[in-house]
C-alpha positions as protocol buffer text, in pm:
chain_id: "A"
residue {
  index: 1
  type: MET
  ca { x: 3004 y: 2856 z: 2529 }
}
residue {
  index: 2
  type: THR
  ca { x: 3077 y: 2793 z: 2164 }
}
residue {
  index: 3
  type: SER
  ca { x: 2877 y: 2954 z: 1885 }
}
residue {
  index: 4
  type: ALA
  ca { x: 2720 y: 2613 z: 1806 }
}
residue {
  index: 5
  type: GLU
  ca { x: 2587 y: 2594 z: 2164 }
}
residue {
  index: 6
  type: ARG
  ca { x: 2429 y: 2940 z: 2136 }
}
residue {
  index: 7
  type: ASP
  ca { x: 2272 y: 2876 z: 1796 }
}
residue {
  index: 8
  type: PRO
  ca { x: 1963 y: 2652 z: 1825 }
}
residue {
  index: 9
  type: VAL
  ca { x: 1991 y: 2550 z: 1461 }
}
residue {
  index: 10
  type: ARG
  ca { x: 2343 y: 2409 z: 1507 }
}
residue {
  index: 11
  type: ARG
  ca { x: 2311 y: 2280 z: 1865 }
}
residue {
  index: 12
  type: ALA
  ca { x: 2349 y: 1900 z: 1894 }
}
residue {
  index: 13
  type: GLY
  ca { x: 2146 y: 1676 z: 2122 }
}
residue {
  index: 14
  type: ARG
  ca { x: 1818 y: 1734 z: 2300 }
}
residue {
  index: 15
  type: TRP
  ca { x: 1734 y: 2054 z: 2481 }
}
residue {
  index: 16
  type: VAL
  ca { x: 1438 y: 2263 z: 2588 }
}
residue {
  index: 17
  type: SER
  ca { x: 1372 y: 2634 z: 2583 }
}
residue {
  index: 18
  type: VAL
  ca { x: 1142 y: 2802 z: 2838 }
}
residue {
  index: 19
  type: ARG
  ca { x: 1012 y: 3152 z: 2754 }
}
residue {
  index: 20
  type: LEU
  ca { x: 743 y: 3391 z: 2867 }
}
residue {
  index: 21
  type: ARG
  ca { x: 520 y: 3486 z: 2573 }
}
residue {
  index: 22
  type: HIS
  ca { x: 193 y: 3665 z: 2509 }
}
residue {
  index: 23
  type: ARG
  ca { x: -74 y: 3528 z: 2280 }
}
residue {
  index: 24
  type: ASP
  ca { x: -327 y: 3743 z: 2101 }
}
residue {
  index: 25
  type: VAL
  ca { x: -672 y: 3608 z: 2033 }
}
residue {
  index: 26
  type: LEU
  ca { x: -933 y: 3771 z: 1814 }
}
residue {
  index: 27
  type: ILE
  ca { x: -1288 y: 3728 z: 1943 }
}
residue {
  index: 28
  type: ARG
  ca { x: -1543 y: 3797 z: 1674 }
}
residue {
  index: 29
  type: GLY
  ca { x: -1862 y: 3954 z: 1799 }
}
residue {
  index: 30
  type: ASP
  ca { x: -2195 y: 4046 z: 1643 }
}
residue {
  index: 31
  type: ILE
  ca { x: -2128 y: 4418 z: 1688 }
}
residue {
  index: 32
  type: ALA
  ca { x: -1749 y: 4444 z: 1709 }
}
residue {
  index: 33
  type: ASP
  ca { x: -1440 y: 4227 z: 1727 }
}
residue {
  index: 34
  type: GLU
  ca { x: -1222 y: 4228 z: 2036 }
}
residue {
  index: 35
  type: ARG
  ca { x: -854 y: 4138 z: 2061 }
}
residue {
  index: 36
  type: VAL
  ca { x: -737 y: 3989 z: 2391 }
}
residue {
  index: 37
  type: SER
  ca { x: -375 y: 3931 z: 2491 }
}
residue {
  index: 38
  type: TYR
  ca { x: -270 y: 3697 z: 2771 }
}
residue {
  index: 39
  type: ALA
  ca { x: 59 y: 3566 z: 2909 }
}
residue {
  index: 40
  type: GLY
  ca { x: 184 y: 3211 z: 2911 }
}
residue {
  index: 41
  type: ILE
  ca { x: 497 y: 3001 z: 2928 }
}
residue {
  index: 42
  type: VAL
  ca { x: 617 y: 2833 z: 2608 }
}
residue {
  index: 43
  type: ILE
  ca { x: 824 y: 2518 z: 2645 }
}
residue {
  index: 44
  type: THR
  ca { x: 988 y: 2426 z: 2314 }
}
residue {
  index: 45
  type: SER
  ca { x: 1172 y: 2096 z: 2264 }
}
residue {
  index: 46
  type: PHE
  ca { x: 1463 y: 2070 z: 2017 }
}
residue {
  index: 47
  type: GLU
  ca { x: 1651 y: 1768 z: 1889 }
}
residue {
  index: 48
  type: ASN
  ca { x: 1975 y: 1838 z: 1701 }
}
residue {
  index: 49
  type: GLY
  ca { x: 1859 y: 2192 z: 1627 }
}
residue {
  index: 50
  type: ILE
  ca { x: 1515 y: 2092 z: 1496 }
}
residue {
  index: 51
  type: GLU
  ca { x: 1203 y: 2194 z: 1684 }
}
residue {
  index: 52
  type: VAL
  ca { x: 1013 y: 1875 z: 1768 }
}
residue {
  index: 53
  type: GLY
  ca { x: 750 y: 2002 z: 2009 }
}
residue {
  index: 54
  type: GLU
  ca { x: 598 y: 2305 z: 2175 }
}
residue {
  index: 55
  type: ARG
  ca { x: 369 y: 2343 z: 2475 }
}
residue {
  index: 56
  type: TRP
  ca { x: 197 y: 2658 z: 2591 }
}
residue {
  index: 57
  type: ILE
  ca { x: 84 y: 2693 z: 2951 }
}
residue {
  index: 58
  type: PRO
  ca { x: -134 y: 2998 z: 3030 }
}
residue {
  index: 59
  type: LEU
  ca { x: -40 y: 3217 z: 3325 }
}
residue {
  index: 60
  type: GLY
  ca { x: -324 y: 3367 z: 3521 }
}
residue {
  index: 61
  type: VAL
  ca { x: -308 y: 3678 z: 3737 }
}
residue {
  index: 62
  type: ASP
  ca { x: -397 y: 3469 z: 4042 }
}
residue {
  index: 63
  type: PRO
  ca { x: -291 y: 3109 z: 3963 }
}
residue {
  index: 64
  type: SER
  ca { x: -446 y: 2824 z: 4157 }
}
residue {
  index: 65
  type: GLU
  ca { x: -257 y: 2538 z: 4312 }
}
residue {
  index: 66
  type: ALA
  ca { x: -376 y: 2322 z: 4019 }
}
residue {
  index: 67
  type: ASP
  ca { x: -225 y: 2577 z: 3774 }
}
residue {
  index: 68
  type: ASP
  ca { x: 106 y: 2561 z: 3961 }
}
residue {
  index: 69
  type: GLU
  ca { x: 101 y: 2181 z: 3962 }
}
residue {
  index: 70
  type: GLN
  ca { x: 35 y: 2173 z: 3585 }
}
residue {
  index: 71
  type: LEU
  ca { x: 329 y: 2407 z: 3519 }
}
residue {
  index: 72
  type: ILE
  ca { x: 561 y: 2202 z: 3743 }
}
residue {
  index: 73
  type: GLN
  ca { x: 457 y: 1879 z: 3568 }
}
residue {
  index: 74
  type: GLN
  ca { x: 512 y: 2030 z: 3220 }
}
residue {
  index: 75
  type: LEU
  ca { x: 859 y: 2156 z: 3319 }
}
residue {
  index: 76
  type: ARG
  ca { x: 944 y: 1820 z: 3474 }
}
residue {
  index: 77
  type: ASP
  ca { x: 833 y: 1631 z: 3162 }
}
residue {
  index: 78
  type: ALA
  ca { x: 1039 y: 1861 z: 2939 }
}
residue {
  index: 79
  type: LEU
  ca { x: 1355 y: 1818 z: 3147 }
}
residue {
  index: 80
  type: ILE
  ca { x: 1315 y: 1441 z: 3166 }
}
residue {
  index: 81
  type: TRP
  ca { x: 1274 y: 1432 z: 2786 }
}
residue {
  index: 82
  type: GLN
  ca { x: 1589 y: 1644 z: 2753 }
}
residue {
  index: 83
  type: ALA
  ca { x: 1788 y: 1409 z: 2977 }
}
residue {
  index: 84
  type: ARG
  ca { x: 1699 y: 1095 z: 2779 }
}
residue {
  index: 85
  type: ARG
  ca { x: 1925 y: 988 z: 2499 }
}
residue {
  index: 86
  type: PRO
  ca { x: 1753 y: 1005 z: 2161 }
}
residue {
  index: 87
  type: PRO
  ca { x: 1703 y: 670 z: 1984 }
}
residue {
  index: 88
  type: GLN
  ca { x: 1993 y: 576 z: 1762 }
}
residue {
  index: 89
  type: ALA
  ca { x: 1943 y: 527 z: 1391 }
}
residue {
  index: 90
  type: ALA
  ca { x: 1978 y: 175 z: 1251 }
}
residue {
  index: 91
  type: GLY
  ca { x: 2338 y: 79 z: 1199 }
}
residue {
  index: 92
  type: GLU
  ca { x: 2481 y: 310 z: 1467 }
}
């Protein structure tokens, strides 16, 4: 793998990144604030090194079949987007 392939800023074409991330949310209360952290999968879409989209899918401790189906559909959509050729600029 060349250094351009490893560096998302210099990588040509379309590609997606899938990562496990935690999000922190601050819940403001009347008496005290509470900070909650929860896990999710981040799917980031890049085109010629530029981030063009990001989706976050929450991961529950005990995911339902609907949760699994949503994750599968999001991954499928991202990979189909990656496989399509980007539109060419006028004059190319």
